[in-house]
Amino acid sequence: AQTVTQSQPEMSVQEAETVTLSCTYDTSENNYYLFWYKQPPSRQMILVIRQEAYKQQNATENRFSVNFQKAAKSFSLKISDSQLGDTAMYFCAFMDSNYQLIWGAGTKLIIKP
Amino acid sequence: EPEVTQTPSHQVTQMGQEVILRCVPISNHLYFYWYRQILGQKVEFLVSFYNNEISEKSEIFDDQFSVERPDGSNFTLKIRSTKLEDSAMYFCASIMGLTGSPLHFGNGTRLTVT
């Protein structure tokens, strides 16, 4: 069975610091997609970044980047120059070949002023 | 940018009542999903829908739940006889179906069963 594990239930950092959220997954598939979604207090689900497993290059979106280690099945999210608006739950998710998303339990990130 | 629309944003109902949660997916998307999230907990998959039929459903999606796409644009989730434990945020999502495209989520419907 495919699983996604986020081992950090909660993290907090000072504004402007860099923070890394960890995610590991387990699958026997070779082609798949990985996502990070952000859920602010409004409870919307917002796509932060995605990674195709067949691409070695790590995805980057402005202050957000990933460290994708396919052999280790690791997909961490780095947020640089963190801002107060980054405070949210962050969910790592794996998409299989049937377009099914498997979710991690989430990491609550608090950015302190 | 087109978006997934869900109505209502908040629904309060009494235990045993039927509720219908409505979603309008993005128009050229082919796959549709319902998820739920009990407050403070993990996102749980309920059901996926493709080509006018259920493609996959979870153990949560029992006989009390049903989905419909009645008119080619709306995608509804019906809960026949609500229970207290159905109180949750319900998210609709859709995806174009092209390889690697992300799910687009609606803003959710907060269901409160009293």
Coordinates of N, CA, C and O in Angstrom, one line a residue, chain B residues 4-69:
Chain B
V4 N -12.7 25.8 -8.9 CA -13.8 25.0 -8.4 C -14.6 25.7 -7.4 O -14.1 26.4 -6.5
T5 N -15.9 25.6 -7.5 CA -16.8 26.4 -6.7 C -17.7 25.4 -5.9 O -18.3 24.5 -6.4
Q6 N -17.7 25.7 -4.6 CA -18.6 24.8 -3.7 C -19.6 25.7 -3.0 O -19.3 26.8 -2.5
T7 N -20.8 25.1 -2.9 CA -21.9 25.8 -2.1 C -22.6 24.8 -1.3 O -22.7 23.6 -1.7
P8 N -23.1 25.1 -0.1 CA -22.9 26.4 0.6 C -21.5 26.3 1.2 O -20.8 25.3 1.3
S9 N -21.0 27.5 1.8 CA -19.8 27.5 2.5 C -19.9 26.8 3.9 O -19.0 26.3 4.4
H10 N -21.1 27.0 4.4 CA -21.4 26.4 5.8 C -22.8 25.9 5.8 O -23.7 26.6 5.4
Q11 N -23.0 24.7 6.3 CA -24.3 24.1 6.4 C -24.4 23.5 7.8 O -23.6 22.7 8.2
V12 N -25.5 23.9 8.4 CA -25.9 23.3 9.7 C -27.1 22.4 9.5 O -28.1 22.9 9.0
T13 N -27.1 21.2 10.0 CA -28.2 20.3 9.9 C -28.4 19.5 11.1 O -27.5 19.3 11.9
Q14 N -29.6 19.0 11.3 CA -29.9 18.1 12.5 C -29.6 16.7 12.1 O -29.8 16.3 10.9
M15 N -29.2 15.9 13.1 CA -28.9 14.5 12.9 C -30.1 13.8 12.3 O -31.2 14.1 12.6
G16 N -29.8 13.0 11.3 CA -30.9 12.3 10.6 C -31.4 12.9 9.4 O -32.1 12.3 8.6
Q17 N -31.0 14.2 9.2 CA -31.5 14.9 8.0 C -30.6 14.6 6.8 O -29.4 14.2 6.9
E18 N -31.1 14.8 5.6 CA -30.4 14.7 4.4 C -29.7 16.0 4.0 O -30.3 17.1 4.2
V19 N -28.5 15.9 3.5 CA -27.9 17.2 3.0 C -27.3 16.9 1.7 O -26.9 15.8 1.3
I20 N -27.3 17.9 0.9 CA -26.6 17.9 -0.5 C -25.6 19.0 -0.5 O -25.9 20.2 -0.4
L21 N -24.4 18.6 -0.8 CA -23.3 19.5 -1.0 C -23.0 19.7 -2.5 O -22.9 18.6 -3.2
R22 N -22.9 20.9 -2.9 CA -22.8 21.1 -4.3 C -21.4 21.6 -4.7 O -20.7 22.4 -4.0
C23 N -21.0 21.3 -5.9 CA -19.7 21.6 -6.5 C -19.8 21.9 -7.9 O -20.6 21.1 -8.6
V24 N -19.2 22.9 -8.4 CA -19.0 23.1 -9.9 C -17.6 23.0 -10.2 O -16.8 23.9 -9.9
P25 N -17.1 21.8 -10.8 CA -15.7 21.7 -11.1 C -15.3 22.6 -12.3 O -16.2 23.2 -12.9
I26 N -14.1 22.6 -12.5 CA -13.6 23.4 -13.7 C -14.0 22.7 -15.0 O -14.0 21.5 -15.1
S27 N -14.5 23.5 -15.9 CA -15.3 23.0 -17.0 C -14.6 21.9 -17.9 O -15.2 21.0 -18.4
N28 N -13.3 22.0 -18.1 CA -12.7 21.0 -19.0 C -12.0 19.9 -18.2 O -11.2 19.1 -18.8
H29 N -12.3 19.8 -16.9 CA -11.7 18.7 -16.1 C -12.6 17.5 -16.2 O -13.8 17.5 -16.5
L30 N -11.9 16.3 -16.1 CA -12.5 15.1 -16.3 C -12.7 14.2 -15.1 O -13.6 13.3 -15.1
Y31 N -11.9 14.4 -14.1 CA -12.0 13.6 -12.9 C -12.5 14.5 -11.7 O -12.0 15.6 -11.6
F32 N -13.3 14.0 -10.9 CA -13.9 14.7 -9.8 C -13.8 13.9 -8.5 O -13.9 12.7 -8.5
Y33 N -13.6 14.7 -7.4 CA -13.3 14.0 -6.1 C -14.1 14.7 -5.0 O -14.4 15.9 -5.1
W34 N -14.4 13.9 -4.0 CA -14.8 14.5 -2.7 C -13.9 13.9 -1.6 O -13.6 12.7 -1.6
Y35 N -13.5 14.9 -0.8 CA -12.7 14.6 0.4 C -13.3 15.2 1.6 O -14.1 16.1 1.5
R36 N -13.0 14.6 2.7 CA -13.5 15.3 3.9 C -12.3 15.4 4.9 O -11.3 14.7 4.9
Q37 N -12.5 16.4 5.8 CA -11.4 16.7 6.8 C -12.1 17.1 8.1 O -12.7 18.1 8.2
I38 N -12.1 16.1 9.0 CA -12.5 16.4 10.4 C -11.6 17.4 11.0 O -10.3 17.3 10.8
L39 N -12.1 18.4 11.8 CA -11.3 19.5 12.3 C -10.0 19.0 12.9 O -10.0 18.1 13.8
G40 N -8.9 19.5 12.4 CA -7.6 19.2 13.0 C -7.0 17.8 12.6 O -6.0 17.4 13.1
Q41 N -7.7 17.2 11.7 CA -7.2 15.8 11.3 C -6.8 15.8 9.8 O -6.8 16.8 9.1
K42 N -6.5 14.6 9.4 CA -6.0 14.3 8.1 C -7.1 14.5 7.0 O -8.3 14.4 7.3
V43 N -6.7 14.8 5.8 CA -7.7 14.8 4.7 C -8.0 13.3 4.3 O -7.1 12.5 4.1
E44 N -9.3 13.0 4.2 CA -9.7 11.7 3.9 C -10.4 11.6 2.6 O -11.3 12.4 2.3
F45 N -10.0 10.7 1.8 CA -10.6 10.5 0.5 C -12.0 9.8 0.7 O -12.2 8.9 1.4
L46 N -13.0 10.3 -0.1 CA -14.3 9.7 -0.1 C -14.6 9.0 -1.4 O -14.8 7.8 -1.4
V47 N -14.5 9.7 -2.5 CA -14.9 9.1 -3.7 C -14.3 9.9 -4.9 O -14.0 11.0 -4.8
S48 N -14.1 9.1 -6.0 CA -13.7 9.8 -7.2 C -14.7 9.4 -8.3 O -15.3 8.3 -8.3
F49 N -14.8 10.2 -9.3 CA -15.8 10.1 -10.3 C -15.2 10.4 -11.7 O -14.6 11.5 -11.8
Y50 N -15.5 9.5 -12.6 CA -14.9 9.8 -14.0 C -15.9 9.2 -15.0 O -16.4 8.1 -14.7
N51 N -16.1 9.9 -16.0 CA -17.0 9.3 -17.1 C -18.4 9.0 -16.6 O -18.9 7.9 -16.9
N52 N -18.9 9.8 -15.7 CA -20.2 9.7 -15.2 C -20.4 8.5 -14.3 O -21.6 8.0 -14.2
E53 N -19.4 8.0 -13.7 CA -19.6 6.9 -12.7 C -18.4 7.0 -11.7 O -17.4 7.6 -11.9
I54 N -18.7 6.3 -10.6 CA -17.7 6.3 -9.5 C -16.6 5.4 -10.0 O -16.8 4.3 -10.5
S55 N -15.4 5.9 -9.9 CA -14.2 5.2 -10.3 C -13.5 4.5 -9.1 O -12.9 3.4 -9.2
E56 N -13.6 5.1 -7.9 CA -13.1 4.6 -6.7 C -13.8 5.2 -5.5 O -14.2 6.3 -5.6
K57 N -13.9 4.4 -4.5 CA -14.5 4.9 -3.2 C -13.8 4.3 -2.0 O -13.3 3.2 -2.1
S58 N -13.8 5.1 -0.9 CA -13.2 4.6 0.3 C -14.2 3.9 1.2 O -15.4 3.9 0.9
E59 N -13.7 3.3 2.3 CA -14.6 2.6 3.2 C -15.6 3.6 3.9 O -16.6 3.2 4.3
I60 N -15.2 4.9 3.9 CA -16.1 5.9 4.5 C -17.3 6.0 3.7 O -18.4 6.3 4.2
F61 N -17.2 5.9 2.4 CA -18.3 6.2 1.5 C -19.2 5.0 1.5 O -19.2 4.1 0.6
D62 N -20.1 4.9 2.5 CA -21.0 3.8 2.6 C -22.3 4.1 2.0 O -22.4 5.1 1.2
D63 N -23.3 3.3 2.3 CA -24.6 3.5 1.6 C -25.3 4.8 1.9 O -26.3 5.2 1.3
Q64 N -24.8 5.5 3.0 CA -25.4 6.8 3.3 C -24.9 7.9 2.4 O -25.5 9.0 2.3
F65 N -23.9 7.6 1.6 CA -23.4 8.6 0.7 C -23.7 8.3 -0.8 O -23.8 7.1 -1.1
S66 N -23.9 9.3 -1.6 CA -24.0 9.1 -3.0 C -23.5 10.4 -3.7 O -23.5 11.5 -3.1
V67 N -23.1 10.2 -5.0 CA -22.7 11.3 -5.8 C -23.4 11.3 -7.1 O -23.8 10.3 -7.6
E68 N -23.6 12.5 -7.6 CA -24.3 12.6 -8.9 C -23.6 13.8 -9.7 O -23.1 14.7 -9.1
R69 N -23.7 13.6 -11.0 CA -23.4 14.8 -11.9 C -24.6 15.0 -12.8 O -24.7 14.5 -13.9

